[in-house]
Coordinates of C-alpha atoms and ligand atoms in Angstrom, one line a residue:
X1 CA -13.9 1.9 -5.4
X2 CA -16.3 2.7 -2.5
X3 CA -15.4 3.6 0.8
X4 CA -15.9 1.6 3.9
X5 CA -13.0 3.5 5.7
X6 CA -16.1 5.4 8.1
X7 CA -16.4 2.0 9.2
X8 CA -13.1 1.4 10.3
X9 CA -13.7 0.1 13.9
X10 CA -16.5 -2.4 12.9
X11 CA -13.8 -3.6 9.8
X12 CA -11.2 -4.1 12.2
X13 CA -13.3 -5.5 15.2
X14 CA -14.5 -8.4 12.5
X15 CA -10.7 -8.8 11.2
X16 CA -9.8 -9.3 14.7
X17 CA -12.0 -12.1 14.9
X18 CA -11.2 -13.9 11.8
X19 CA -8.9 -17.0 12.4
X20 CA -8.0 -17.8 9.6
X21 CA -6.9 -14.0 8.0
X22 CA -5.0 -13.6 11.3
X23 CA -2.4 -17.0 10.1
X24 CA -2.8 -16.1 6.7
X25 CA -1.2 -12.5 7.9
X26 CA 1.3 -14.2 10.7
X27 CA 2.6 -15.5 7.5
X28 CA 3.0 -12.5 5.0
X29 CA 4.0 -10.2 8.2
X30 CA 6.9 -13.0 9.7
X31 CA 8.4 -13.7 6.3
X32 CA 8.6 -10.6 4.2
X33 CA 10.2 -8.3 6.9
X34 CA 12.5 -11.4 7.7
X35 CA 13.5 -11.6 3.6
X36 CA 13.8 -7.5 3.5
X37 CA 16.6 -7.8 6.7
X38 CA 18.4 -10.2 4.4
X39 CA 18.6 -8.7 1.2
X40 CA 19.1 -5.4 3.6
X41 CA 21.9 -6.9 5.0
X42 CA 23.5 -8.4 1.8
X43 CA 23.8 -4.9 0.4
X44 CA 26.4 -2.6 2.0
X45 CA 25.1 0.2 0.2
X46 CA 22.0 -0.4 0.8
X47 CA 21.4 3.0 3.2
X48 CA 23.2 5.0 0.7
X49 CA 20.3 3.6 -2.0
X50 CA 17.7 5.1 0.2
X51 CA 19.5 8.5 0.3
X52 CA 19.6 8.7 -3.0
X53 CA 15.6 7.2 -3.4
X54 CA 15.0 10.0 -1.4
X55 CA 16.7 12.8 -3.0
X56 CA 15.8 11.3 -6.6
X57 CA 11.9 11.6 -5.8
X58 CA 12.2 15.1 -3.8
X59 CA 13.5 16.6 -6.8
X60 CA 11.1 15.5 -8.8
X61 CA 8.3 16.9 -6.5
X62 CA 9.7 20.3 -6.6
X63 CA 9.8 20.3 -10.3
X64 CA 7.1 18.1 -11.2
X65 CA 5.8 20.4 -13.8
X66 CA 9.1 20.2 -15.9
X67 CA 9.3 16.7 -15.7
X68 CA 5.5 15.8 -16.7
X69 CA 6.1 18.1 -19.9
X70 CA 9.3 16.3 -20.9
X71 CA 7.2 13.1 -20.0
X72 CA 4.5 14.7 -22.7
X73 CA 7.1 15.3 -25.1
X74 CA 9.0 12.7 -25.3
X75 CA 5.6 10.1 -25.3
X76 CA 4.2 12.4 -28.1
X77 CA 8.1 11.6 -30.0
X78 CA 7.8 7.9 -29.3
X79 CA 4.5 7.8 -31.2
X80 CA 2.1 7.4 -27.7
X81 CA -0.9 9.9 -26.4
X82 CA -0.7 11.3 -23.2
X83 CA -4.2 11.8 -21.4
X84 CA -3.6 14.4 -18.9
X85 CA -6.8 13.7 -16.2
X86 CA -7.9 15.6 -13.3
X87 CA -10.2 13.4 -11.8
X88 CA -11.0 9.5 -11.5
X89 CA -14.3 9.9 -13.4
X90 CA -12.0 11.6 -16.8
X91 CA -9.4 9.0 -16.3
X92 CA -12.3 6.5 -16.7
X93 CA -13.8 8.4 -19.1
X94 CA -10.1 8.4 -20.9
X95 CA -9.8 4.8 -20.8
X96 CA -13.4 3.9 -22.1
X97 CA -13.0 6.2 -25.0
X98 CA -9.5 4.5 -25.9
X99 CA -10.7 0.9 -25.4
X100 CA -14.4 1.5 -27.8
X101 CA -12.4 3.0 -30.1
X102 CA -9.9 -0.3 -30.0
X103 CA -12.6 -2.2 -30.7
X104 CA -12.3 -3.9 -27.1
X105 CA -14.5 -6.4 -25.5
X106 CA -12.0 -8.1 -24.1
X107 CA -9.5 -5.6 -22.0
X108 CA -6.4 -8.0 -19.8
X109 CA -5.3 -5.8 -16.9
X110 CA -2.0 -6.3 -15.2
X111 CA -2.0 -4.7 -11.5
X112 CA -2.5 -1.5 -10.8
X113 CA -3.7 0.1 -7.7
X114 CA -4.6 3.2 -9.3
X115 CA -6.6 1.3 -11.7
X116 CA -8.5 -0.1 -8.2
X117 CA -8.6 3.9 -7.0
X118 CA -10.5 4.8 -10.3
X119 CA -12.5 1.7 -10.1
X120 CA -11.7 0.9 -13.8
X121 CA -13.0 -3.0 -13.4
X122 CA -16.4 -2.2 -12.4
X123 CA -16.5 1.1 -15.3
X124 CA -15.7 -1.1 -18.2
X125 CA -18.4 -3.7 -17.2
X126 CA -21.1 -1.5 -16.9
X127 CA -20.6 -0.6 -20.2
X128 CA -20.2 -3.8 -21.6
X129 CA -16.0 -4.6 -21.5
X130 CA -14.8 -7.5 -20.1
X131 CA -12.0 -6.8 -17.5
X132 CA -9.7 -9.5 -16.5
X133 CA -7.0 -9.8 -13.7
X134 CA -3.9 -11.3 -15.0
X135 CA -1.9 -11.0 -12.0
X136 CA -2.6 -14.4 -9.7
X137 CA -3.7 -12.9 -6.7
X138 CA -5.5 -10.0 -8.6
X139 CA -7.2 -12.4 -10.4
X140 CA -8.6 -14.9 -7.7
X141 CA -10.3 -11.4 -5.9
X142 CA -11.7 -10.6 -9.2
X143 CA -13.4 -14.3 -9.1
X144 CA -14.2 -13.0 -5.2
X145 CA -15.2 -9.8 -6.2
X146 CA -13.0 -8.7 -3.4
X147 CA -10.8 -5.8 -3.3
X148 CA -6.7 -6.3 -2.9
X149 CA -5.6 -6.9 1.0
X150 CA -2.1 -5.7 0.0
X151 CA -0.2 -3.9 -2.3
X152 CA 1.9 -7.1 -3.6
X153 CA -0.1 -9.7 -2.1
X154 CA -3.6 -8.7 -2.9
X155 CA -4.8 -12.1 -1.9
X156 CA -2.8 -13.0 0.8
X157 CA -5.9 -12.9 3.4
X158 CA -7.2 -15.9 1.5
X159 CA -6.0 -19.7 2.1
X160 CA -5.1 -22.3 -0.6
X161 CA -8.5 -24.2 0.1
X162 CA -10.3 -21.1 -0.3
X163 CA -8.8 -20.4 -3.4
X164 CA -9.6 -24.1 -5.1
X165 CA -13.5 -23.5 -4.0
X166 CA -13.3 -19.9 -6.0
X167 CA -12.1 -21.9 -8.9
X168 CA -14.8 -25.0 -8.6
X169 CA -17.3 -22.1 -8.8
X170 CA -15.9 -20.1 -11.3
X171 CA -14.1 -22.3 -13.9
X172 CA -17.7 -24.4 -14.7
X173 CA -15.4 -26.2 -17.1
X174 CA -13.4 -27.6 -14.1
X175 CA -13.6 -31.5 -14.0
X176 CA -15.0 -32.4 -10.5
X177 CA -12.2 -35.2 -9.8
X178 CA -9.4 -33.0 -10.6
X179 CA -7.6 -32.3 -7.6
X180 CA -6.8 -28.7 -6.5
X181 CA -5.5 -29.7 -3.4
X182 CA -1.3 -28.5 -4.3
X183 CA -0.7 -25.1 -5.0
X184 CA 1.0 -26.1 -8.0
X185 CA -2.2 -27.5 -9.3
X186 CA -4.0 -23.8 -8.6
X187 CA -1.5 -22.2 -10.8
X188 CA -1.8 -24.6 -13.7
X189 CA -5.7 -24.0 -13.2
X190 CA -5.4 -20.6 -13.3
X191 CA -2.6 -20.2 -16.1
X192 CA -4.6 -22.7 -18.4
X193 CA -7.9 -20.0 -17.9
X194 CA -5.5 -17.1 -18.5
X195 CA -3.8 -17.9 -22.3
X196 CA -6.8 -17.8 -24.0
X197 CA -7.5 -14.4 -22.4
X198 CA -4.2 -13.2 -23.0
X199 CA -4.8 -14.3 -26.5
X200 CA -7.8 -12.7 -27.0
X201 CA -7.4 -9.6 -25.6
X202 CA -8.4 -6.4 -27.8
X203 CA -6.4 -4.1 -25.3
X204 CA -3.6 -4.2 -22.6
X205 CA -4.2 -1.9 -19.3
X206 CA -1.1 -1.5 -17.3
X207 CA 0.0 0.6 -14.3
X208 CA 3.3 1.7 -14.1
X209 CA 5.9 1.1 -11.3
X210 CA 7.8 4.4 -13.2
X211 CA 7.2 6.8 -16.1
X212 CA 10.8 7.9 -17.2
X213 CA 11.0 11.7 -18.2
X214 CA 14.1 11.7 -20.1
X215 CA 12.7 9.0 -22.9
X216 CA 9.0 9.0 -22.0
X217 CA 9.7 4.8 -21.1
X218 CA 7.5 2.9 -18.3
X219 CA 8.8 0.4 -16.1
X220 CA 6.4 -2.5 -15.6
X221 CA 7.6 -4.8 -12.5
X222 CA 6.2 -8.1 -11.7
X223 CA 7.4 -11.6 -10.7
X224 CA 5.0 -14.0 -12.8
X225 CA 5.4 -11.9 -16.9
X226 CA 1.9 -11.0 -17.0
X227 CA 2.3 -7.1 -17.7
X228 CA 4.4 -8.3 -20.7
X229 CA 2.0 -10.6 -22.0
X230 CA -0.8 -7.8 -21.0
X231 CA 0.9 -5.2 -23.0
X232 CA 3.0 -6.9 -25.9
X233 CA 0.0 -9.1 -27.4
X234 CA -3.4 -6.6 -27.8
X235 CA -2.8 -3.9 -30.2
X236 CA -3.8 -0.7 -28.0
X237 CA -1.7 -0.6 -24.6
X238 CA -2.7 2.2 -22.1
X239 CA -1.3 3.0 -18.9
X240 CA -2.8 4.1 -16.2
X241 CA -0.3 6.0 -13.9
X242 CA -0.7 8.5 -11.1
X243 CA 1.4 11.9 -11.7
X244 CA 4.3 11.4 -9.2
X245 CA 5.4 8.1 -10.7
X246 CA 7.7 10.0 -12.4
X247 CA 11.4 9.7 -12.6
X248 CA 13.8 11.9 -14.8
X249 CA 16.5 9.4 -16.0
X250 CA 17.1 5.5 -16.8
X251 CA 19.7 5.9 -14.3
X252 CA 17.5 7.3 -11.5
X253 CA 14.8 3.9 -12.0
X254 CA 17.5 1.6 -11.6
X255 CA 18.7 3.1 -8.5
X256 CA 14.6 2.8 -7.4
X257 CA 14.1 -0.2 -8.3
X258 CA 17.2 -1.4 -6.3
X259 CA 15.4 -0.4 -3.2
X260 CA 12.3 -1.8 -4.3
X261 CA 12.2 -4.9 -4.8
X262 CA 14.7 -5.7 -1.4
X263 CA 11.5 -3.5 0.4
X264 CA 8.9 -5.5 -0.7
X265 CA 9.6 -9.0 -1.0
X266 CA 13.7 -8.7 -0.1
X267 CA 14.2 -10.1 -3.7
X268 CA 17.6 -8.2 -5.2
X269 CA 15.8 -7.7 -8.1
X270 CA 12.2 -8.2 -9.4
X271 CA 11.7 -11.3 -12.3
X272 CA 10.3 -9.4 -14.8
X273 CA 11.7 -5.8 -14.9
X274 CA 10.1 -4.1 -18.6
X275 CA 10.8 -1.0 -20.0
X276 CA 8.3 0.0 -22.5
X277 CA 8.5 3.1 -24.9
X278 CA 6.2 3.9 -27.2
X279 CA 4.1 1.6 -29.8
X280 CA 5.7 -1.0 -31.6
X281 CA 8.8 0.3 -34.1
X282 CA 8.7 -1.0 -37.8
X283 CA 11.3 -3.6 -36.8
X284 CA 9.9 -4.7 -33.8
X285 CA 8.4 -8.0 -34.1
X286 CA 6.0 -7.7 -31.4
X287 CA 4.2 -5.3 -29.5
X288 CA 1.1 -2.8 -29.7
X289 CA 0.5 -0.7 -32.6
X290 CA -1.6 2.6 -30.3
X291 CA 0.4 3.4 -27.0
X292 CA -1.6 5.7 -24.7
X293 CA -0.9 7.1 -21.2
X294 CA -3.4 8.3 -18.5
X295 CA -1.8 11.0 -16.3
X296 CA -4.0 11.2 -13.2
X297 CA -3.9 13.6 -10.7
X298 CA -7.0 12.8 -8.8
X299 CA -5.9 15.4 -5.3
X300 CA -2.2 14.5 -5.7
X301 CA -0.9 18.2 -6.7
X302 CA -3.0 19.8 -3.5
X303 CA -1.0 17.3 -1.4
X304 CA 2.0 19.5 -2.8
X305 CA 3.5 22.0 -0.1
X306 CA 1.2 20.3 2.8
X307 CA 2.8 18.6 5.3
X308 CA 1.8 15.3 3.1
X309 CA 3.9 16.5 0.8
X310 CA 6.4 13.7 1.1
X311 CA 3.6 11.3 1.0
X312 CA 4.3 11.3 -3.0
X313 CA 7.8 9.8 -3.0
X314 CA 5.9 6.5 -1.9
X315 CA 6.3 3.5 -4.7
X316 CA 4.3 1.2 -2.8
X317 CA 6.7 -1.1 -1.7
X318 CA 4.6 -2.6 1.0
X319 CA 7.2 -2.3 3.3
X320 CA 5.4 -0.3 6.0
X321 CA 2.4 -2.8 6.2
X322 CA 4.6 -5.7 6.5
X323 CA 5.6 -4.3 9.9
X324 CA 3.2 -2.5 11.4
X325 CA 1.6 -4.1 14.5
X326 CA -1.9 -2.6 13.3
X327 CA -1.8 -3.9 10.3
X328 CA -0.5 -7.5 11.2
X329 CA -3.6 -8.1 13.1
X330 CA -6.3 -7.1 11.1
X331 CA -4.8 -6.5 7.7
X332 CA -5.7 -4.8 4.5
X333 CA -9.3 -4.8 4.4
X334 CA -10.0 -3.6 7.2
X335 CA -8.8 0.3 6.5
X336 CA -12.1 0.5 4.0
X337 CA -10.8 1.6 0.9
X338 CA -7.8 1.0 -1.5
X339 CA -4.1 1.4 0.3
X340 CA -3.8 0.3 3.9
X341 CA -1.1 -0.3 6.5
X342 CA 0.7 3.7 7.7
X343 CA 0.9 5.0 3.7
X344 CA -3.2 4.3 3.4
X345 CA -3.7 5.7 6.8
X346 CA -2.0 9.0 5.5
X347 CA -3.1 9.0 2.3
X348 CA -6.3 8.3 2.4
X349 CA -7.5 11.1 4.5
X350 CA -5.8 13.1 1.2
X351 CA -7.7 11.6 -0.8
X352 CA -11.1 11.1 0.0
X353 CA -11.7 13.2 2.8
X354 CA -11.0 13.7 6.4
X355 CA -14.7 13.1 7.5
X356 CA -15.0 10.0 5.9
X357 CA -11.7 8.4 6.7
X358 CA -11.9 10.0 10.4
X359 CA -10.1 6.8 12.1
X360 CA -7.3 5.8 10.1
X361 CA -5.1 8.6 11.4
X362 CA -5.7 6.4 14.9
X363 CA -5.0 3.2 13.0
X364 CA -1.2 3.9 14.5
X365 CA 0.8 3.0 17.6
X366 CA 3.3 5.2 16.4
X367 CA 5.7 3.0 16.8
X368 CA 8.1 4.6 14.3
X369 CA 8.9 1.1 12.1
X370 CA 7.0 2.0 9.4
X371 CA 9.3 5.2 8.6
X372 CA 12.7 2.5 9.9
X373 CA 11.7 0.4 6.9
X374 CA 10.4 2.9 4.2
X375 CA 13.2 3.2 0.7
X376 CA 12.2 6.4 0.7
X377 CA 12.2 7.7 4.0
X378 CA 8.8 8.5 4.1
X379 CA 7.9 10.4 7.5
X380 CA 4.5 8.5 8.0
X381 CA 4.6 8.6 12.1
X382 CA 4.9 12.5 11.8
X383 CA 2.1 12.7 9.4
X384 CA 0.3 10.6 11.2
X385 CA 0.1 12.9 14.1
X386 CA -0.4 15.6 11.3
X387 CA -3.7 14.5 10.4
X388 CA -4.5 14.1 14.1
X389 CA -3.6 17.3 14.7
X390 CA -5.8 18.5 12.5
X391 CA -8.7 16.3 13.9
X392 CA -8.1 18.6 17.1
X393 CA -8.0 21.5 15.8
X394 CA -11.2 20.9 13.8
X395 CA -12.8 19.6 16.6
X396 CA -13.7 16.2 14.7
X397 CA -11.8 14.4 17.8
X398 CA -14.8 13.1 20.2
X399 CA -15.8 15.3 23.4
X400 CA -14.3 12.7 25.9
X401 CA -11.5 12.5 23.7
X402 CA -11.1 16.0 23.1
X403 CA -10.9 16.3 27.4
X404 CA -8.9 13.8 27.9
X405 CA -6.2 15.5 25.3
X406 CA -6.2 18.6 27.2
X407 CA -5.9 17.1 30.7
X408 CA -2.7 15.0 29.4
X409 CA -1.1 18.1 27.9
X410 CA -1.8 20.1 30.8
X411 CA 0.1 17.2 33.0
X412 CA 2.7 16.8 30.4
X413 CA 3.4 20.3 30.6
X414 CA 4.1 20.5 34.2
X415 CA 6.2 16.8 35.1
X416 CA 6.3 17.2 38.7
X417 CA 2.6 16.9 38.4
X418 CA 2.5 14.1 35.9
X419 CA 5.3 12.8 38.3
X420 CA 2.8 13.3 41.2
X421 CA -0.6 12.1 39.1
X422 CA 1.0 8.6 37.3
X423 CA 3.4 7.4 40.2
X424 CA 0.5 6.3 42.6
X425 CA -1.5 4.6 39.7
X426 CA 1.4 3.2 38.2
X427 CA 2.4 1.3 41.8
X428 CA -1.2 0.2 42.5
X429 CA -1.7 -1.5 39.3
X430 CA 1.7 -3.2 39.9
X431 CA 0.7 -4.2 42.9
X432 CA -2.4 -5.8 41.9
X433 CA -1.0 -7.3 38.5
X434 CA 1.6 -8.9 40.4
X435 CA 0.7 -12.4 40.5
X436 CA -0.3 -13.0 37.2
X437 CA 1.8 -10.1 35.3
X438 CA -1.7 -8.7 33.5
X439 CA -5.3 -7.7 33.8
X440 CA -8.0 -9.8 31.7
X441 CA -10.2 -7.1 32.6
X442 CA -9.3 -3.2 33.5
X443 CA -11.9 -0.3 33.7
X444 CA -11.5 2.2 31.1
X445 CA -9.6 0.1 28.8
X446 CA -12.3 -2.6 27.7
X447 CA -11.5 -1.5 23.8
X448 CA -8.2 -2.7 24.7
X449 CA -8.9 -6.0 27.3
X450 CA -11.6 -7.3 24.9
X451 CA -9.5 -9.1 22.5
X452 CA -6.2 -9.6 24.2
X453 CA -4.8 -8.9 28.1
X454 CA -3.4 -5.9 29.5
X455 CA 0.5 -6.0 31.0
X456 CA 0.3 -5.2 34.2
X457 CA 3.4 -2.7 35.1
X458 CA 6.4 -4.2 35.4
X459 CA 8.5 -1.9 38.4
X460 CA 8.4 1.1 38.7
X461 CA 7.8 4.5 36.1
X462 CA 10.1 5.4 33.0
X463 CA 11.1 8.0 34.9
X464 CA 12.4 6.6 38.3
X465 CA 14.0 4.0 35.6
X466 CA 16.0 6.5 33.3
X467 CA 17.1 8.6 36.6
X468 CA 18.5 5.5 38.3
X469 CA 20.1 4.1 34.5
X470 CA 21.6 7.8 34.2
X471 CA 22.7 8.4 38.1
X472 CA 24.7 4.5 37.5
X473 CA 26.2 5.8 34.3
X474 CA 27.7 8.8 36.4
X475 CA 29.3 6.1 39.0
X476 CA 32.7 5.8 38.5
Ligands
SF4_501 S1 5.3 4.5 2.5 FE1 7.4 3.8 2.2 S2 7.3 1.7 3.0 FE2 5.2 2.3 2.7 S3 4.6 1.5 0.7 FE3 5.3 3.7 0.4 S4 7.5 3.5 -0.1 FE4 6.9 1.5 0.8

């Protein structure tokens, strides 16, 4: 997929002014984090799980080379192929080969985001293969010729209207008096289209949520059944997975997948939860006859023994996006390439390039929620300031910025001056917010007073606050 994350501050400036994706995200970003407390909160264990999420993953990070041969061996036992690929353009390359050689002109595609990293859709037109999106929302952006807006909701910036006038223009079939108007009606519409294209599918592409070492399985993980249909009816499934979806045991997904699906959409389980090994069996009465995995690196392993290194226990749960202030207002899109939200912010920089994804390390308030809600306990606010670290040092920071950096670590460095420098300002912009408790307009913070107001200060410093809490907890 090609970049726009250079653009970053023009992305977000025209998110910011988009009505209708700012309640289309009110929604996703009120209702998921609400469901996640729940399901949270039904689960005593539920802490415990991400411990052992955690430990699960960092093991397999530090022996990642065992556990990708076993992955090998026991695909090669199951009768599969295992593709090992370096780059996107061999795992494309791969996956062409695999689908001409099927025969394919038809291939259905059940989500994957690696297959929107490699660009897979756009690769197997060009050269004459029909893709097509099976998953609901992946398959209205297809119509769009959008990219996803989120992990599990890829089209969640888009409203139901918006959706009927895709399918008016794409469906030419559609009968102009019959009403698209419930959303009911949009999922008949779009589940009549997608039978005859599950039916007539030549190959199945899948991601994969895991690949299981210890009996070279997949687990496929949706709520509608379209990865089953996408990989039981064609006779040549591949899966397209990125190396650190790995997981030794049977025992160590389950435990996973617990946390998943309570982080993403606070569901106790997923619907559909598939294990897949290997081509169809002599007694098997359905499933594909050629089984094929495509192992992609694509930078992954140099993110090993970096300080991103923990980056790879992600399973793109979505949490972190659903509660990330940055995120909520200008969503998905806006971050320029394929993952979003804190993960994409620190991943993307691995991925593509520093220089090209220069602002998403500033995409952050830093908050800290992001790494509250992760399963896996994914440090993101540290790696955040990581990358931005790095901008420093490389000097890719602006000039002004650069100055600005200095002067506050020289006054953070010394707090009776920072006492002495922040007090005065501090009281004289209390003093003139006063009345109406903010500033439309401030000098030196227009980026911040353009699209929203500025709270004035409400008392006095953090300071003088924590010295007067602390001196009434010493009263007797
Ligand atoms: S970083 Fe954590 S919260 Fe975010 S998508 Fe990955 S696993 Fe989920």
């Amino acid at each position: 997929m090609e970049s726009t994350a250079g653009n970053f501050k023009d992305n977000a400036t025209k998110a910011l002014a988009d009505d209708k994706l700012r309640r289309a995200l009110s929604k996703l970003t009120q209702g998921f984090p609400a469901k996640r407390l729940e399901a949270a909160g039904r689960l005593p264990e539920f802490e415990d799980l991400r411990d052992q999420a955690r430990d699960i993953k960092s093991h397999v990070l530090a022996n990642l080379d065992f556990y990708l041969e076993q992955l090998e061996a026991r695909v090669i036992e199951a009768g599969g192929q295992v593709h090992w690929c370096r780059t996107a353009a061999e795992a494309r390359s791969a996956i062409l080969r695999i689908s001409r050689n099927a025969g394919a002109k038809t291939v259905t595609k059940s989500k994957s985001m690696i297959g929107e990293e490699i660009a897979i859709n756009e690769h197997l037109e060009h050269h004459g293969i029909q893709p097509v999106e099976t998953d609901l929302g992946e398959y209205i952006i297809q119509l769009r010729h959008e990219p996803p807006s989120h992990f599990i909701a890829p089209a969640i910036h888009l409203s139901k209207e918006q959706v009927a006038e895709t399918f008016r223009e794409s469906h030419t079939h559609l009968a102009p008096e019959r009403s698209l108007q419930e959303p009911r009606a949009l999922l008949e519409e779009a589940r009549d289209e997608l039978r005859q294209k599950f039916l007539s599918a030549d190959v199945g592409l899948t991601g994969a949520n895991m690949l299981i070492a210890e009996t070279g399985s997949i687990v496929l993980v949706t709520n509608e059944g379209n990865a089953d249909l996408t990989y039981s009816l064609p006779k040549t499934h591949i899966v397209i997975a990125s190396l650190e979806k790995i997981v030794p045991t049977l025992e160590d997904a389950t435990t996973i997948l617990r946390v998943l699906a309570r982080s993403a959409t606070g569901q106790d389980m997923t619907v559909y939860n598939t294990f897949c090994t290997g081509p169809k069996r002599p007694d098997d009465l359905d499933g594909p006859e050629d089984f094929h995995v495509v192992l992609l690196d694509n930078g992954r392993s140099k993110m090993l023994g970096t300080e991103f290194h923990d980056m790879l226990r992600c399973i793109r749960c979505g949490a972190c996006l659903n509660h990330c202030p940055v995120y909520k207002a200008i969503g998905g899109h806006a971050y320029g390439w394929v993952y979003s939200g804190p993960m994409g912010a620190v991943l993307i920089p691995n991925l593509i390039g520093l220089d090209e994804a220069r602002h998403l390390p500033n995409a952050s308030t830093l908050c800290g929620k992001c790494e509250s809600v992760c399963p896996m306990r994914i440090p993101l606010p540290r790696m955040l300031r990581a990358w931005r670290k790095r901008q420093f040092e490389t000097e890719k920071t602006s000039a002004i910025g650069r100055k600005a950096l200095k002067l506050w670590a020289f006054l953070a460095a010394r707090p009776w001056l920072y006492r002495l420098a922040v007090a005065p300002g501090v009281s004289v912009l209390a003093a003139l917010g006063r009345k109406r408790g903010r500033f439309r307009r401030l000098p030196l913070v227009g980026g911040w007073t353009q699209n929203r107001d500025l709270p004035a200060p409400q008392g006095g410093t953090f300071v003088a606050r924590w010295n007067r809490e602390k001196s009434r907890e010493k009263q007797p």
